CSV table of C-alpha atoms in Angstrom, one decimal:
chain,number,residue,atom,x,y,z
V,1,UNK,CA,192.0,113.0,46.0
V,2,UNK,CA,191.3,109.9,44.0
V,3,UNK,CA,193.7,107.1,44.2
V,4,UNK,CA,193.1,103.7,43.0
V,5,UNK,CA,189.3,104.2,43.0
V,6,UNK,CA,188.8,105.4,46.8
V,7,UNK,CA,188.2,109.1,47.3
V,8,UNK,CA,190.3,110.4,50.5
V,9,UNK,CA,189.3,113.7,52.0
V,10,UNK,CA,191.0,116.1,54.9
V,11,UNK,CA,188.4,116.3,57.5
V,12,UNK,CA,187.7,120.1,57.5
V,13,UNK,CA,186.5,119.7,60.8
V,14,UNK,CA,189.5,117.8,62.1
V,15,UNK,CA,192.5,117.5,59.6
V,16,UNK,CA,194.1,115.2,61.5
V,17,UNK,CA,191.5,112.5,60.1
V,18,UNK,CA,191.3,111.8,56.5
V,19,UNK,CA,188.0,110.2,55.1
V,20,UNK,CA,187.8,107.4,52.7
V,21,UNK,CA,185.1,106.1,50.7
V,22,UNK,CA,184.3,102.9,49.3
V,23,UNK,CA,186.0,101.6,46.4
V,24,UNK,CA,183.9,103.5,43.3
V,25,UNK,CA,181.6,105.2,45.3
V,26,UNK,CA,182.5,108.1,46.3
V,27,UNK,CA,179.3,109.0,48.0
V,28,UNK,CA,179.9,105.7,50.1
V,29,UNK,CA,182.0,106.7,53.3
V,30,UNK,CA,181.4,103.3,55.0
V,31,UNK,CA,183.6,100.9,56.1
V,32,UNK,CA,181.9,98.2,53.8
V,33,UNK,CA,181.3,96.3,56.9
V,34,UNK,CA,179.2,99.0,58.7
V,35,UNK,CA,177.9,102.0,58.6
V,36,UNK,CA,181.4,103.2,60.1
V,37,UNK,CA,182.2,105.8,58.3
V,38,UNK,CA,186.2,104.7,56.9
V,39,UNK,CA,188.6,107.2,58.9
V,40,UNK,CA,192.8,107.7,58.7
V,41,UNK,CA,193.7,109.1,62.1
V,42,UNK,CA,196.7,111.0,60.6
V,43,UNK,CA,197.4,113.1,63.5
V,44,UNK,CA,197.9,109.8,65.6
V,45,UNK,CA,200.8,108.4,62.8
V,46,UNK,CA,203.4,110.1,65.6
V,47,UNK,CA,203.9,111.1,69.0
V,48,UNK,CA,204.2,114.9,68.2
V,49,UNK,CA,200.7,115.1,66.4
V,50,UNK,CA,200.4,116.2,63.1
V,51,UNK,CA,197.6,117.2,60.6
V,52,UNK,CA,197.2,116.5,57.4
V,53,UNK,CA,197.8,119.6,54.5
V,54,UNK,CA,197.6,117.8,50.8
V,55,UNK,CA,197.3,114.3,49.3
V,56,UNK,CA,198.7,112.8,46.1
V,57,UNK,CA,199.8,109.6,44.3
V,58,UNK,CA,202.4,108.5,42.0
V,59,UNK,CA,202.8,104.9,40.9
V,60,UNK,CA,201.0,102.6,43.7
V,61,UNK,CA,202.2,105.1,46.1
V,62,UNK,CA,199.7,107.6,48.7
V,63,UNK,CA,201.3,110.7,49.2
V,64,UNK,CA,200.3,112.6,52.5
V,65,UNK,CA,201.7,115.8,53.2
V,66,UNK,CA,201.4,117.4,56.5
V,67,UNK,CA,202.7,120.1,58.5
V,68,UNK,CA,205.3,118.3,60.4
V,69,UNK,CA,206.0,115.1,58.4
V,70,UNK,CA,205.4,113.3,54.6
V,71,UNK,CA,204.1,109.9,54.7
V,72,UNK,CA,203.9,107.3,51.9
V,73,UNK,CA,202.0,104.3,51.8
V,74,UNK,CA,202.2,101.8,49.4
V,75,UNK,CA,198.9,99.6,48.2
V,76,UNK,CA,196.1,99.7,46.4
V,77,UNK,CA,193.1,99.8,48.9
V,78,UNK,CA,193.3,101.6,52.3
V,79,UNK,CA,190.3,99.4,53.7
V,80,UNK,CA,193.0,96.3,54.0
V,81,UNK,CA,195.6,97.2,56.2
V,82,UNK,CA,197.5,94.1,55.2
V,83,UNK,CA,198.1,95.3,51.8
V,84,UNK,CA,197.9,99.0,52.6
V,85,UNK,CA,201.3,99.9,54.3
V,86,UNK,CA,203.4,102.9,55.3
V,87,UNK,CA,206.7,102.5,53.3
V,88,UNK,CA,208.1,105.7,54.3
V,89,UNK,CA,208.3,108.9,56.4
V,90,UNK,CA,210.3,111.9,55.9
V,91,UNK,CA,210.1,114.6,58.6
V,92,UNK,CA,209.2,117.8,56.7
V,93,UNK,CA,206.5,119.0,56.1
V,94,UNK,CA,204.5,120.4,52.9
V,95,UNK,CA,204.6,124.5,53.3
V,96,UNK,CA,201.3,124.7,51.8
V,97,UNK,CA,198.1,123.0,50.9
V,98,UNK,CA,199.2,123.0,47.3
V,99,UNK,CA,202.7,122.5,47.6
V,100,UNK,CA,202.5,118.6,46.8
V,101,UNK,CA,202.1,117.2,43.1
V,102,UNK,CA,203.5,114.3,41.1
V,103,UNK,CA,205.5,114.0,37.8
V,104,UNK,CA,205.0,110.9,36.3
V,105,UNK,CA,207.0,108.5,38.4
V,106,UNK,CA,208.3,111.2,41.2
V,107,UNK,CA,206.6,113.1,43.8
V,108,UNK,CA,207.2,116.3,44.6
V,109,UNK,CA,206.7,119.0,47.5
V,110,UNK,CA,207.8,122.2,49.1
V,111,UNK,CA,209.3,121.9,52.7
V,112,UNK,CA,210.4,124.7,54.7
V,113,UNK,CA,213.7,123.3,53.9
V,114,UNK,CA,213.4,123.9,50.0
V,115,UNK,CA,211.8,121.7,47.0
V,116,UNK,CA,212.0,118.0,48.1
V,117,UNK,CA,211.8,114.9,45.4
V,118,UNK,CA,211.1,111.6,46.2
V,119,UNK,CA,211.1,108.7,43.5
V,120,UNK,CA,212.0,105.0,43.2
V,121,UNK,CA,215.6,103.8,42.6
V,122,UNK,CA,217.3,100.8,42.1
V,123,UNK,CA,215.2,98.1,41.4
V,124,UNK,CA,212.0,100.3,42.3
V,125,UNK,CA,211.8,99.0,45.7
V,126,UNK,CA,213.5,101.6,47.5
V,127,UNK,CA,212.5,105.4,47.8
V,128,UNK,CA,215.0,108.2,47.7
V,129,UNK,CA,214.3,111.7,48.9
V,130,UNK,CA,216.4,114.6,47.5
V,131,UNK,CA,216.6,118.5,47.7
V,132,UNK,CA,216.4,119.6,43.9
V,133,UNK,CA,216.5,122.8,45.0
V,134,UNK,CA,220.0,122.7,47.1
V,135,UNK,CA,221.3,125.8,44.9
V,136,UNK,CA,218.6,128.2,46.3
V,137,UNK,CA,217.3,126.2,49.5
V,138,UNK,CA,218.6,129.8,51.3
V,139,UNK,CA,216.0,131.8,48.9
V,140,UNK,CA,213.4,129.9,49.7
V,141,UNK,CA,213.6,129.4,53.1
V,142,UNK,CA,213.4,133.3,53.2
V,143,UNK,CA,210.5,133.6,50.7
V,144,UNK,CA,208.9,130.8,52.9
V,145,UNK,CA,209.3,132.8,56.2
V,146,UNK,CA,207.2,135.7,55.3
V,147,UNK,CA,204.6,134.9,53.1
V,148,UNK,CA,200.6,133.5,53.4
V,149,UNK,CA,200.3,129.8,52.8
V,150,UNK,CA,197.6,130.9,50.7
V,151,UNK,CA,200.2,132.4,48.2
V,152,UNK,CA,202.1,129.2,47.9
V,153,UNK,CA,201.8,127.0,44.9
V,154,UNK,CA,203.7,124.0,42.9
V,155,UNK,CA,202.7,123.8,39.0
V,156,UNK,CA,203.5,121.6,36.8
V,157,UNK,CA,203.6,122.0,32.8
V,158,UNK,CA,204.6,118.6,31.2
V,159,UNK,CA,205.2,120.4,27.7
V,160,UNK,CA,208.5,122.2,28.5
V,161,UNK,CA,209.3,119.7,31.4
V,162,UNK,CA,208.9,122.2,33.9
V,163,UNK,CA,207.9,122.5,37.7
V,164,UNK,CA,206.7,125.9,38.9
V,165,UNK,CA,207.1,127.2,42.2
V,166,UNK,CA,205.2,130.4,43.4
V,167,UNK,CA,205.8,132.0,46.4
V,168,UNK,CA,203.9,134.8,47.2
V,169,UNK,CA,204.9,137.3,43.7
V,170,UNK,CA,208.4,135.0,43.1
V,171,UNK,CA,208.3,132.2,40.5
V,172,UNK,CA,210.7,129.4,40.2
V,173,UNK,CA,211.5,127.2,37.4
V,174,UNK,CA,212.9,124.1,37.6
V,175,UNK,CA,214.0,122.1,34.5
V,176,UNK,CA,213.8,117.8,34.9
């Protein structure tokens, strides 16, 4: 995942570490200091442990999704921690590696609990997290239950102003 010209990588040997390179490099995994290679220690965010699933962005905002909780960190470069801060933390989960994906100036993701939104309100300082999917949240916690991760997916098509959910051979629409 690409945001604000750093790449950021789950470990596929630990995801509870995400790798970050150097700011337009992505071949450059240094700290910029050393030869450190630049590591998030995801799993250590809460007491619990948790790894790390998907990534996005919307606005200046870093999406993590991972099993057990959703982080968001607001800034522009992850090397400077003084600029690069945790602004919120919502404890569910993505269902799936792909279940995470922005739409212009929301984010969205699948929880166990049902389709999740999180945007800015007020005077774009605060973040709100809703359930768009309140009407069916019953469906798809049952869908949810019995189906492969593999089979789980969040679209988006921008044309028609709509955002897909598959689970397993079920597809939801949902109108914004």
């Amino acid at each position: 995942h690409i945001h604000f010209n750093h790449l950021f990588h789950i470990d596929g040997r630990d995801p509870r570490k995400i790798r970050i390179s150097g700011p337009g490099d992505p071949q450059d995994m240094t700290n910029g200091a050393t030869i450190d290679s630049s590591t998030f220690k995801f799993g250590a965010l809460q007491s619990d442990g948790d790894y790390a699933k998907a990534m996005s962005s919307f606005q200046r905002f870093f999406v993590i999704g991972g099993s057990k909780h959703t982080y968001l960190y607001s800034g522009v470069d992850p090397l400077n921690t003084s600029t690069f801060e945790p602004v919120g933390l919502f404890p569910q989960g993505v269902a799936a590696e792909d279940a995470l994906l922005t739409i212009g100036n929301d984010a969205a993701f699948l929880t166990p609990d049902g389709l999740q939104s999180i945007s800015l309100v007020g005077d774009a300082s605060t973040l709100n997290r809703s359930n768009v999917s309140e009407a069916i949240k019953n469906t798809l916690r049952e869908e949810l239950e019995d189906v492969d991760e593999k089979t789980v997916k969040l679209f988006h098509y921008p044309r028609r102003s709509w955002m897909l959910v598959k689970i397993g051979a079920q597809l939801y629409n949902f109108n914004y």
